[in-house]
GROMACS .gro file of C-alpha atoms in nm:
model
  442
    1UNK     CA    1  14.559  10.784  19.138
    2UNK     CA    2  14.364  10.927  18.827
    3UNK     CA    3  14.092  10.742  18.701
    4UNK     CA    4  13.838  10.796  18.391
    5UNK     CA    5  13.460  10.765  18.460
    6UNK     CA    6  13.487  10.398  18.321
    7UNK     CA    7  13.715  10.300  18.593
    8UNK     CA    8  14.061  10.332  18.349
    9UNK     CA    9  14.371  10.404  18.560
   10UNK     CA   10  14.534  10.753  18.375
   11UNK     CA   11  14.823  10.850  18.605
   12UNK     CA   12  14.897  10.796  18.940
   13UNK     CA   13  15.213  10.943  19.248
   14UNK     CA   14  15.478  10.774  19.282
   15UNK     CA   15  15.386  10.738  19.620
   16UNK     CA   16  15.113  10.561  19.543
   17UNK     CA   17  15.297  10.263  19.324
   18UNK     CA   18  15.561  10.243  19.627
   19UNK     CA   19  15.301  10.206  19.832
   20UNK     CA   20  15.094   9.896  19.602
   21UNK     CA   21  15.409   9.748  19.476
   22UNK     CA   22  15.348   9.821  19.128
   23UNK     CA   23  15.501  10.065  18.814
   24UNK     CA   24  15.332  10.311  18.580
   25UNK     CA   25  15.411  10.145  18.323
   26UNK     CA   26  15.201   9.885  18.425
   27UNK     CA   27  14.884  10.013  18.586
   28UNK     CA   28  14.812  10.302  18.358
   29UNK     CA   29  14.625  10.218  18.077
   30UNK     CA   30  14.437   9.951  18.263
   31UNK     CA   31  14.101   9.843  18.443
   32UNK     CA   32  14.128   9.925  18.772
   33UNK     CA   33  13.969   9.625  18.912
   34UNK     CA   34  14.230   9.439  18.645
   35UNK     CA   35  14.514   9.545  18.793
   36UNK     CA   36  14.398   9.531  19.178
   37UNK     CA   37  14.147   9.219  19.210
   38UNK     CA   38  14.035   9.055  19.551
   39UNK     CA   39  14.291   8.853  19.705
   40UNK     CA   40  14.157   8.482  19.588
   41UNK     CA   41  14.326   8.354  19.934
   42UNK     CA   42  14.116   8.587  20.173
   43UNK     CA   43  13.735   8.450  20.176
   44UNK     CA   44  13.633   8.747  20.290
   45UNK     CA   45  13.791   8.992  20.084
   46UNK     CA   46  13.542   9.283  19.930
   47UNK     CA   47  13.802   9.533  19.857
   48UNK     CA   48  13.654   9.530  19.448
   49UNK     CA   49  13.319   9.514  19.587
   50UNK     CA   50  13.323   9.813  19.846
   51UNK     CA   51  13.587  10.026  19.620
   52UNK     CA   52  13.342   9.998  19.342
   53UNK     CA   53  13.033  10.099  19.567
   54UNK     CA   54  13.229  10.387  19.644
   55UNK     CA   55  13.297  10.513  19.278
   56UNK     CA   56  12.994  10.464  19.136
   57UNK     CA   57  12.841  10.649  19.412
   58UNK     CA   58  13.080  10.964  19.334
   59UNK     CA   59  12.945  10.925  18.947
   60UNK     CA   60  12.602  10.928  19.075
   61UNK     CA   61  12.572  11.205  19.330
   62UNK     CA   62  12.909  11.428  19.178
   63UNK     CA   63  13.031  11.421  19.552
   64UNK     CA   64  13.323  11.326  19.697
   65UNK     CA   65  13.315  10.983  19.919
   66UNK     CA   66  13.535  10.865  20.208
   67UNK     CA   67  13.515  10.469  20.266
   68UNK     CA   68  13.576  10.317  20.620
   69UNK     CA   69  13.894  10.117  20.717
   70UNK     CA   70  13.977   9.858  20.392
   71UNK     CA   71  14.137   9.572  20.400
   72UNK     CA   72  14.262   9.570  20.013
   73UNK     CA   73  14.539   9.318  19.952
   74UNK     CA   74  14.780   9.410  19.671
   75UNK     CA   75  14.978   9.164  19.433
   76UNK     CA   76  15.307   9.086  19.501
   77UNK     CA   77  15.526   9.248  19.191
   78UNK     CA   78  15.652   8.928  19.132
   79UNK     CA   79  15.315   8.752  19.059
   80UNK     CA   80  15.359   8.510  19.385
   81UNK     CA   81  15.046   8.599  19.601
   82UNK     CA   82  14.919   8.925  19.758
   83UNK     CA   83  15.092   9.109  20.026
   84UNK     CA   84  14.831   9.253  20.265
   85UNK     CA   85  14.755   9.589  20.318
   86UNK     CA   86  14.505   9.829  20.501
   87UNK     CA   87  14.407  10.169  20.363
   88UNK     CA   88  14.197  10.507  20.418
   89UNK     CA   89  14.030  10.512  20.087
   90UNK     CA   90  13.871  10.840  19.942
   91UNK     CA   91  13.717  10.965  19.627
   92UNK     CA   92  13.696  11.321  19.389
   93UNK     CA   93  13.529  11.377  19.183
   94UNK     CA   94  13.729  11.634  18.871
   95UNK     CA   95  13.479  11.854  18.631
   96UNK     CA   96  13.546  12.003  18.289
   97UNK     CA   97  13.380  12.282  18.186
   98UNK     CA   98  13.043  12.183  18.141
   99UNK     CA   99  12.987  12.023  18.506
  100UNK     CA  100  13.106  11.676  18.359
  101UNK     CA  101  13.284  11.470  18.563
  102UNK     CA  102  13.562  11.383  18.359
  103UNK     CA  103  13.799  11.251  18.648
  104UNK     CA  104  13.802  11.033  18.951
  105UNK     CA  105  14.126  11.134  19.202
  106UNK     CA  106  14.110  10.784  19.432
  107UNK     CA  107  14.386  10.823  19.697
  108UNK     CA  108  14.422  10.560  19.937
  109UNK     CA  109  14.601  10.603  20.246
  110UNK     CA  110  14.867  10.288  20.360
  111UNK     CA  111  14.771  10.215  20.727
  112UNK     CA  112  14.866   9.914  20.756
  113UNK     CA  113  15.159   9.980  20.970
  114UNK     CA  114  14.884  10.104  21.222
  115UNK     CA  115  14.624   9.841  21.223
  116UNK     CA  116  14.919   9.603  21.270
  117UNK     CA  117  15.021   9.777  21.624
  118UNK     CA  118  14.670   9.758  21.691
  119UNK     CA  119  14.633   9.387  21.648
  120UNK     CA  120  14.928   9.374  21.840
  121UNK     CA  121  14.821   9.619  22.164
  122UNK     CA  122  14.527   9.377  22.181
  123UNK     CA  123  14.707   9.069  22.202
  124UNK     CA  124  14.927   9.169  22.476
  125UNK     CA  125  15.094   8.763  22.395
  126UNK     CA  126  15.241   8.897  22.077
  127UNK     CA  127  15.434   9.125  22.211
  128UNK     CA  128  15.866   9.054  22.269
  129UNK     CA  129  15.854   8.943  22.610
  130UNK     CA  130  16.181   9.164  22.634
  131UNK     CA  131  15.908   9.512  22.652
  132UNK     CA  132  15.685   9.323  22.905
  133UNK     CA  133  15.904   9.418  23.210
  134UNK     CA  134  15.963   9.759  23.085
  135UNK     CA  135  15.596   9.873  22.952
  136UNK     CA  136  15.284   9.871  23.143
  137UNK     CA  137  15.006   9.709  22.891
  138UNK     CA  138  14.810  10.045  22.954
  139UNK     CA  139  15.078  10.259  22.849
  140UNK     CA  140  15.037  10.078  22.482
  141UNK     CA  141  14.662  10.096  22.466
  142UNK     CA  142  14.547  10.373  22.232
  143UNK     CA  143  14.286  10.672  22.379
  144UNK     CA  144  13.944  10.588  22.296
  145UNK     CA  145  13.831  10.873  22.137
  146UNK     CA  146  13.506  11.022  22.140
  147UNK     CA  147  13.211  11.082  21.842
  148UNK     CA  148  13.287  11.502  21.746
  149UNK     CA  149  13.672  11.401  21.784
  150UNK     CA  150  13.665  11.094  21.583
  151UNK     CA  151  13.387  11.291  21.313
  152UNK     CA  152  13.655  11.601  21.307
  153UNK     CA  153  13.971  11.443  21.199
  154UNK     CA  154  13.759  11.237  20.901
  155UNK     CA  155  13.686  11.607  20.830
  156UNK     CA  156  14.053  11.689  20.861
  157UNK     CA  157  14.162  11.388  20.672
  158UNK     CA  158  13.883  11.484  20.373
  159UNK     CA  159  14.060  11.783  20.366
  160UNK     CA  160  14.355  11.660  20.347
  161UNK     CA  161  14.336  11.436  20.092
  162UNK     CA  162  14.108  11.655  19.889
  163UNK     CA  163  14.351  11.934  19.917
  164UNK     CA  164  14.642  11.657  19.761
  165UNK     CA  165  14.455  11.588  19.495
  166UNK     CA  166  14.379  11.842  19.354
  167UNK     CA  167  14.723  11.967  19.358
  168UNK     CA  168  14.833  11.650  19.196
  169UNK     CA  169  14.547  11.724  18.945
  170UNK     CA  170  14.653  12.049  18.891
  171UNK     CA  171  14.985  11.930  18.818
  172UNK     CA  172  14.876  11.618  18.581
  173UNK     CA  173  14.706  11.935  18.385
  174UNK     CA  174  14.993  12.185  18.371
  175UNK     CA  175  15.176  11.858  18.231
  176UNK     CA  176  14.933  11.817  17.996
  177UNK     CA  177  14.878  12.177  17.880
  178UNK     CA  178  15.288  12.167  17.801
  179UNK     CA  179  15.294  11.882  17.607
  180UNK     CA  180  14.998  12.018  17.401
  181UNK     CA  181  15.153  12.338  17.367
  182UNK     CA  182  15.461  12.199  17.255
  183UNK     CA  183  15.318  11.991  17.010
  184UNK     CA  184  15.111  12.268  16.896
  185UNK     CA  185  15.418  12.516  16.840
  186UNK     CA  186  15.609  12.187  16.621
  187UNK     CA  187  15.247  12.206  16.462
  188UNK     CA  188  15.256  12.532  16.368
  189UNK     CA  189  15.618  12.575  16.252
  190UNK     CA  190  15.615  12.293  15.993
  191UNK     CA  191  15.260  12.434  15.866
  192UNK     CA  192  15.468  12.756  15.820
  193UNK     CA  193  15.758  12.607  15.651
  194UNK     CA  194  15.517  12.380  15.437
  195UNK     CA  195  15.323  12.717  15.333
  196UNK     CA  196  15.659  12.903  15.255
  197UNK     CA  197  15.768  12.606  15.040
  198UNK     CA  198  15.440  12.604  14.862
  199UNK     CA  199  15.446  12.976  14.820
  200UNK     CA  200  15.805  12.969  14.693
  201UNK     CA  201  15.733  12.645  14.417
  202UNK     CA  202  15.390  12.863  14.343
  203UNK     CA  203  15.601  13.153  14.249
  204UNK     CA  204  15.878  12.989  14.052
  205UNK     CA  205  15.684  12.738  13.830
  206UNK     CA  206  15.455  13.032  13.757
  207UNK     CA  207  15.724  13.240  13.634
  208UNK     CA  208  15.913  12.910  13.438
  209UNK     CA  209  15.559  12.851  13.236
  210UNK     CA  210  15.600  13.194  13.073
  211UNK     CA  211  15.830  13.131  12.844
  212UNK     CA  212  15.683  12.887  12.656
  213UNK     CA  213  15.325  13.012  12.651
  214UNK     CA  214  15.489  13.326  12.465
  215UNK     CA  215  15.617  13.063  12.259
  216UNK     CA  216  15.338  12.925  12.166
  217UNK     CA  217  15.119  13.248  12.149
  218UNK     CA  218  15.408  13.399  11.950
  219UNK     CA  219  15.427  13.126  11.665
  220UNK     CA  220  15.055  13.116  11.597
  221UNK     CA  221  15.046  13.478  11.610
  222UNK     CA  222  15.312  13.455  11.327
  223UNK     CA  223  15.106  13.161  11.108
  224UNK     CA  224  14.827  13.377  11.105
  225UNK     CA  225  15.047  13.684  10.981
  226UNK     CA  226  15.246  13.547  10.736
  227UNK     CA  227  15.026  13.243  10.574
  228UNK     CA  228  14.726  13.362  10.661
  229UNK     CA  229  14.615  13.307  10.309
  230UNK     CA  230  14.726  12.987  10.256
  231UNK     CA  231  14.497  12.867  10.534
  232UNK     CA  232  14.133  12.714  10.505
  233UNK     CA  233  13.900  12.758  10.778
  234UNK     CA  234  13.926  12.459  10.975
  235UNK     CA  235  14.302  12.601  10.991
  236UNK     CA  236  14.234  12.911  11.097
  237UNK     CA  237  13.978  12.834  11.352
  238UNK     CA  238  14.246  12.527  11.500
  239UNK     CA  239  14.492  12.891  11.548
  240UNK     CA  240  14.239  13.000  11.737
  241UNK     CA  241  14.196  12.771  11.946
  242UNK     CA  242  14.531  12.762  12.003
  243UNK     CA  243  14.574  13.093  12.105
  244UNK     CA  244  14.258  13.100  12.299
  245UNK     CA  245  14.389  12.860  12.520
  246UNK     CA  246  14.745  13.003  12.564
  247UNK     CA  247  14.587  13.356  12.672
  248UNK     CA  248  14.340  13.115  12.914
  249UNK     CA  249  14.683  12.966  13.046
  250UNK     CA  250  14.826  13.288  13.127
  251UNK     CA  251  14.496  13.416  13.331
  252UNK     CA  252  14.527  13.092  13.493
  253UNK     CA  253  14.951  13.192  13.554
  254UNK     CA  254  14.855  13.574  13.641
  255UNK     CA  255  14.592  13.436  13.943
  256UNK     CA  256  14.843  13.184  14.050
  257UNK     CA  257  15.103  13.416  14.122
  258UNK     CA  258  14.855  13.697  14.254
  259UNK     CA  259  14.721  13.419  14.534
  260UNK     CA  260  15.135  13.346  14.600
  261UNK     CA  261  15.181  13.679  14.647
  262UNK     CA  262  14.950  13.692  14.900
  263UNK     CA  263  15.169  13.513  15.129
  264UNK     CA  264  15.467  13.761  15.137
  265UNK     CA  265  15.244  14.090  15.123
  266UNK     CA  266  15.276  14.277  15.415
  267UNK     CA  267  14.951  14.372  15.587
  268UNK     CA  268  14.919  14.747  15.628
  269UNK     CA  269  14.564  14.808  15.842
  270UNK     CA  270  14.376  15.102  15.838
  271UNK     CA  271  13.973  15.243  15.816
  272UNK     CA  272  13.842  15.161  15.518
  273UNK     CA  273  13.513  15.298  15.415
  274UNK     CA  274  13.332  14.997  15.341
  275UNK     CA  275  13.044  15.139  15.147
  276UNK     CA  276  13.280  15.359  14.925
  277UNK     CA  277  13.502  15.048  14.836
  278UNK     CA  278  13.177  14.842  14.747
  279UNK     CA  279  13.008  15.064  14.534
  280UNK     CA  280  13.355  15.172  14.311
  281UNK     CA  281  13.426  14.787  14.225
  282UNK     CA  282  13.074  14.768  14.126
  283UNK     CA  283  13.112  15.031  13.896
  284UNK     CA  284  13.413  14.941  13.787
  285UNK     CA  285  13.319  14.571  13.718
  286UNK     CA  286  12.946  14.642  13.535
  287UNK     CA  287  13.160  14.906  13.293
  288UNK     CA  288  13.466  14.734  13.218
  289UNK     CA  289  13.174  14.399  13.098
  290UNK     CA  290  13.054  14.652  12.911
  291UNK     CA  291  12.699  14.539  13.085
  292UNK     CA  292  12.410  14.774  13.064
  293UNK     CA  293  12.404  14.947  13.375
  294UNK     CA  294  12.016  14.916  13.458
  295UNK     CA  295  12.029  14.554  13.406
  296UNK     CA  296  12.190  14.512  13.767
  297UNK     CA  297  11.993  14.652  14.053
  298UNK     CA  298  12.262  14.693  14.319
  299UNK     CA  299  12.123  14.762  14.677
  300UNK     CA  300  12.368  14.921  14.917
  301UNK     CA  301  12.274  14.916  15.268
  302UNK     CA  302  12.437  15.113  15.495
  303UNK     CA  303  12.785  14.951  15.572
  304UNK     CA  304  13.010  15.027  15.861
  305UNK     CA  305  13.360  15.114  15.856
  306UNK     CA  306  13.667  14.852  15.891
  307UNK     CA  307  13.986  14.797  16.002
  308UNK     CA  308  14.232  14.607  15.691
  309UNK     CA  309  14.496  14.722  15.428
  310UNK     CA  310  14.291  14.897  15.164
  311UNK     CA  311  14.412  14.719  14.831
  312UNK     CA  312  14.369  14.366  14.963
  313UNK     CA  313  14.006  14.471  15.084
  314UNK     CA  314  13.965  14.645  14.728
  315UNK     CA  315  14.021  14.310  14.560
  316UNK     CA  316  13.783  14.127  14.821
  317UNK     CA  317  13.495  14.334  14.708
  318UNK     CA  318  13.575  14.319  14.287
  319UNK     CA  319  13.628  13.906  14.349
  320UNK     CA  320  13.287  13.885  14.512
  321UNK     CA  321  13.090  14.139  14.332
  322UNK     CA  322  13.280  13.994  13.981
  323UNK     CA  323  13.076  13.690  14.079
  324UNK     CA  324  12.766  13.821  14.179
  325UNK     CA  325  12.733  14.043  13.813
  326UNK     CA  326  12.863  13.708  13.647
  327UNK     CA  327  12.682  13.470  13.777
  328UNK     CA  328  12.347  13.667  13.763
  329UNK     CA  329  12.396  13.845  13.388
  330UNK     CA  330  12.155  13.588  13.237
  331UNK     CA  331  11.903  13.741  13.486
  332UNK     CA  332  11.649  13.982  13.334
  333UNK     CA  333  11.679  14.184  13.604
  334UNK     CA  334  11.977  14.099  13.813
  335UNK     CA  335  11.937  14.198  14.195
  336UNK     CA  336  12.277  14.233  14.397
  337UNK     CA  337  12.228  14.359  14.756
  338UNK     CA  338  12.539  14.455  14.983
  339UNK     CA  339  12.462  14.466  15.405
  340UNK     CA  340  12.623  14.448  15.712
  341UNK     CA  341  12.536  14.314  16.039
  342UNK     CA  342  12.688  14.423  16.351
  343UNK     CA  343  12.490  14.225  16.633
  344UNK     CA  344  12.546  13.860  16.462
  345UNK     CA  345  12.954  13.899  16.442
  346UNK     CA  346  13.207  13.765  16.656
  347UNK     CA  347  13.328  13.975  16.913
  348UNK     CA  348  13.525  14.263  16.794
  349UNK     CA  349  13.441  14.158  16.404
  350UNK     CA  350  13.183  14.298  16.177
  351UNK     CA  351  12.976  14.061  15.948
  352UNK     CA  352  12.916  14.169  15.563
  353UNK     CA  353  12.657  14.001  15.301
  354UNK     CA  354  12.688  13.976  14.974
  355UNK     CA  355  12.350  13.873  14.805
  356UNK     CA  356  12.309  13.790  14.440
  357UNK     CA  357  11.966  13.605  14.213
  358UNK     CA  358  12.210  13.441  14.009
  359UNK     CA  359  12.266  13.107  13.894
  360UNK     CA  360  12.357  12.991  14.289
  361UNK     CA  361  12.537  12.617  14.334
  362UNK     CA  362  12.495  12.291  14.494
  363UNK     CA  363  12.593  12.267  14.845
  364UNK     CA  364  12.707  11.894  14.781
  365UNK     CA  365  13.022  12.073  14.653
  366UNK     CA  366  13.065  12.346  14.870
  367UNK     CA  367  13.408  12.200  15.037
  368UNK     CA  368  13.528  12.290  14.658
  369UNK     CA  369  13.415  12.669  14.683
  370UNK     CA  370  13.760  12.842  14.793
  371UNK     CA  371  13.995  12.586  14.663
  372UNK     CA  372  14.260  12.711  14.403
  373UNK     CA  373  14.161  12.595  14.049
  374UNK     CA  374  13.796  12.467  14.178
  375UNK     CA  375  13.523  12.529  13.970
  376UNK     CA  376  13.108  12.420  14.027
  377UNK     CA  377  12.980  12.526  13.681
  378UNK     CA  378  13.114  12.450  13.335
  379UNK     CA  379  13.322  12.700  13.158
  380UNK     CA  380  13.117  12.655  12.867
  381UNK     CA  381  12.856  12.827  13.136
  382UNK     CA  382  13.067  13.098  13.292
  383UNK     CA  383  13.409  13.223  13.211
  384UNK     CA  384  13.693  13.207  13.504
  385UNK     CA  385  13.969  13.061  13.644
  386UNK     CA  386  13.861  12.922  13.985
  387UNK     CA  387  14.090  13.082  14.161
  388UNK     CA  388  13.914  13.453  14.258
  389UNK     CA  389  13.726  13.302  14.565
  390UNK     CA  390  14.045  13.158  14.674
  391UNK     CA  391  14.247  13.489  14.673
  392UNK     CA  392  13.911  13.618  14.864
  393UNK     CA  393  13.937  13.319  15.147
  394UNK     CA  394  14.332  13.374  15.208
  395UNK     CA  395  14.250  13.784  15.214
  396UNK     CA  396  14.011  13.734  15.450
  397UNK     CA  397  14.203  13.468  15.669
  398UNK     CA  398  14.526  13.704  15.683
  399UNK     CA  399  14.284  13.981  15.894
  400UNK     CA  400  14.159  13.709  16.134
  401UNK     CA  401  13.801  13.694  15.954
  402UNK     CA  402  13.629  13.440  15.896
  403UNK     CA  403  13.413  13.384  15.465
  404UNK     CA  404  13.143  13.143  15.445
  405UNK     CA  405  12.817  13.092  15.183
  406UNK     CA  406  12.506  12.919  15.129
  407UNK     CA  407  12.319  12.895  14.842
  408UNK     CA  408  12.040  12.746  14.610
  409UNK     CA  409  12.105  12.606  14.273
  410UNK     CA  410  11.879  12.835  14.022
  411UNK     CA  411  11.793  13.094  14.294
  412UNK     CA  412  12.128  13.292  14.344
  413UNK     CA  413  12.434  13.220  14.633
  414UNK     CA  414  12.497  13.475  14.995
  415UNK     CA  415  12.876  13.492  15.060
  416UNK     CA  416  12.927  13.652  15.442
  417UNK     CA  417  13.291  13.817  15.550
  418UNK     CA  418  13.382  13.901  15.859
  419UNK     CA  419  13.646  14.172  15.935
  420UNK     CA  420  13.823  14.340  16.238
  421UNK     CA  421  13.604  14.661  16.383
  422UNK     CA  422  13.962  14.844  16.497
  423UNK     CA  423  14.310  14.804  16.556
  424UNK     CA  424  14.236  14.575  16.848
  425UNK     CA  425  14.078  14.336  16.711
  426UNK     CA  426  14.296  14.316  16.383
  427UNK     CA  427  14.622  14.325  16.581
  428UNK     CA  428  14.616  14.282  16.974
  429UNK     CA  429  14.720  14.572  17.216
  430UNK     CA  430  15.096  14.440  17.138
  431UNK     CA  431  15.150  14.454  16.738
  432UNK     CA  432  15.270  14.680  16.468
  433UNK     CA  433  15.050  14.848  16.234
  434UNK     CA  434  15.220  14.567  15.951
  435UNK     CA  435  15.201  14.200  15.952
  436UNK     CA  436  15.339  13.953  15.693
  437UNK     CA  437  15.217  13.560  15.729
  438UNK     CA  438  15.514  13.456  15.924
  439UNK     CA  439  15.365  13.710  16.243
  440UNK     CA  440  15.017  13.519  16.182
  441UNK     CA  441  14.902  13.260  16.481
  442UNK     CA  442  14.774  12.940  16.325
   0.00000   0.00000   0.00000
């Protein structure tokens, strides 16, 4: 039988409930001493008592304990009294990982068959007068065995039992390990289906919200042609706003069905020259703003190569370092530093910073950060869609890395990637050079 450190029955051979006259059904679930009290009818009964002594004692010293000879009476299954019963009690303790004891294994050995020819050899009046002619009463006494014997087969028994329960364990985990693996493979296939729908409704409601955002865009561009003249300013500035917003729309459609994308792209890994990568979408992103170059100090530490598909990586670096120049332009001097750390990565990963004095954020709200659509400043503040460090996230997550960020509000925000150091670590020994989402584990 399997028992929690609090005494709960968790499983138990079906040996064992032939043996006490009871179901699984029943028992498991339970108290021990719930299910198996004293027999109210024997004074002397300390089965609970002596059982109990012997459990705790296993939680206190983490070694196993062998009782003496019990007298243990079990209910009868259908509730009328206790039928009696004699057992070789032991207990096991089970550890997890840490050196916790996280199991009990109690087995109890039924022998009462032999302490009831025992009673009988020693009152030779008992016995069917029919084997009285026939057997000489020391022919049915038992040997009396001596101290080392008697000490070796509790030995042998220990063994024994301890050698039975921890197959039985063993099997109560590989049980247990199925069952969660099962579950965890139904798990993982409706998460893939649910991410394929979501992709798929992504895609198509982006696409259906084109039309009519031409629409719109189109007619106001036409008011503005054709009565332009005819309007006041309030008018003109209400166009404006109109088309403003249309044009804000279809960023908003553009990202949408970039991050959808990202679903159905398949991966294609190879070295990337970090350093190179970083320092073109910094260039790239401080000339196309049109922001004076010596306004933004960018230190670039020495960065060492990865393992990814070069245009998703690309758009990693011009999401995060499109931030960093946005988010700090209202600096005087803006500092952006770039640096990698090899030692403090997972195994097989390598660990990149992105630094920035910009305007930071409040950590309250960091759960938001790499949500589609979620925003922590005002777009009266700072321009964007709220979706860039979501694309960044599900980049990131498709090579097996790992994005996370701190930050201080008024003092600037850290953003750290992680990213596979070779093929083994992006792929496994057994994989293609491509992956798509459906080849991901979850």
């Amino acid at each position: 039988m399997v028992l929690l450190p609090d005494f709960t029955i968790v499983g138990a051979s079906d040996a064992y409930l032939q043996a006490t006259l009871t179901r699984r059904e029943q028992i498991v679930g339970h108290q021990l001493f719930d299910v198996f009290p004293d027999n109210p009818d024997a004074p002397n009964a300390d089965g609970v008592r002596n059982l109990r002594n012997s459990l705790e004692r296993v939680l206190a010293s983490g070694a196993a304990d062998a009782m003496p000879l019990q007298r243990y009476d079990v209910p009868h299954p259908e509730g009328h009294g206790f039928a009696e019963r004699y057992w070789s009690p032991s207990n096991f303790p089970v550890f997890d990982e840490q050196g916790v004891i996280r199991y009990i294994m109690h087995r109890a050995e039924d022998v009462t068959a032999y302490v009831t020819l025992k009673k009988s050899i020693s009152e030779p009046e008992r016995i069917d007068k029919r084997t009285v002619p026939v057997c000489n009463p020391a022919e049915l006494e038992l040997p009396t065995l001596d101290q080392d014997t008697i000490a070796s087969n509790r030995h042998l028994h220990a063994l024994n039992r301890s050698l039975k329960l921890e197959i039985l364990t063993r099997k109560a985990l590989e049980d247990t390990n199925a069952a969660l693996n099962k579950e965890l493979k139904r798990n993982i296939e409706k998460l893939e289906e649910s991410n394929r729908e979501l992709e798929s409704f992504s895609y198509s409601v982006s696409h259906d919200l084109r039309a009519p955002l031409r629409a719109i865009d189109g007619f106001a561009r036409m008011l503005e042609e054709d009565v332009a003249d005819q309007l006041d300013d309030e008018a003109r500035r209400k166009l404006d706003v109109i088309r403003n917003n249309t044009r804000n729309m279809g960023r908003l459609i553009d990202e949408l069905l970039e991050f959808s994308r990202l679903g159905r792209k398949e991966l294609r890994f190879g070295r990337l020259d970090m350093a190179a990568l970083a320092r073109a979408a910094f260039d790239s992103i401080v000339g196309d703003d049109g922001v004076a170059q010596p306004k933004f100090h960018l230190e670039l530490a020495g960065l060492p190569d990865a393992y990814g598909d070069i245009t998703l990586i690309k758009q990693v670096w011009i999401n995060l370092l499109s931030n960093a120049v946005k988010f700090s332009a209202k600096r005087e001097q803006a500092q952006i530093c770039i640096s990698a750390d090899e030692v403090a990565a997972e195994e097989g990963m390598l660990s990149y910073t992105v630094r920035d004095n910009g305007a930071g954020f409040d950590m309250r709200y960091y759960n938001k950060l790499f949500g589609v659509f979620q925003r922590l400043h005002r777009v009266s503040e700072f321009e964007g869609t709220g979706v860039g460090l979501a694309i960044v996230h599900r980049i990131i997550t498709r090579h097996g890395g790992r994005i996370w960020a701190e930050a201080v509000v008024g003092e600037g925000a850290v953003f750290h990637f992680t990213l596979p150091r070779d093929t083994r670590a992006a792929l496994g020994d057994d994989h293609d050079q491509t992956r798509s989402d459906t080849d991901e584990a979850v």
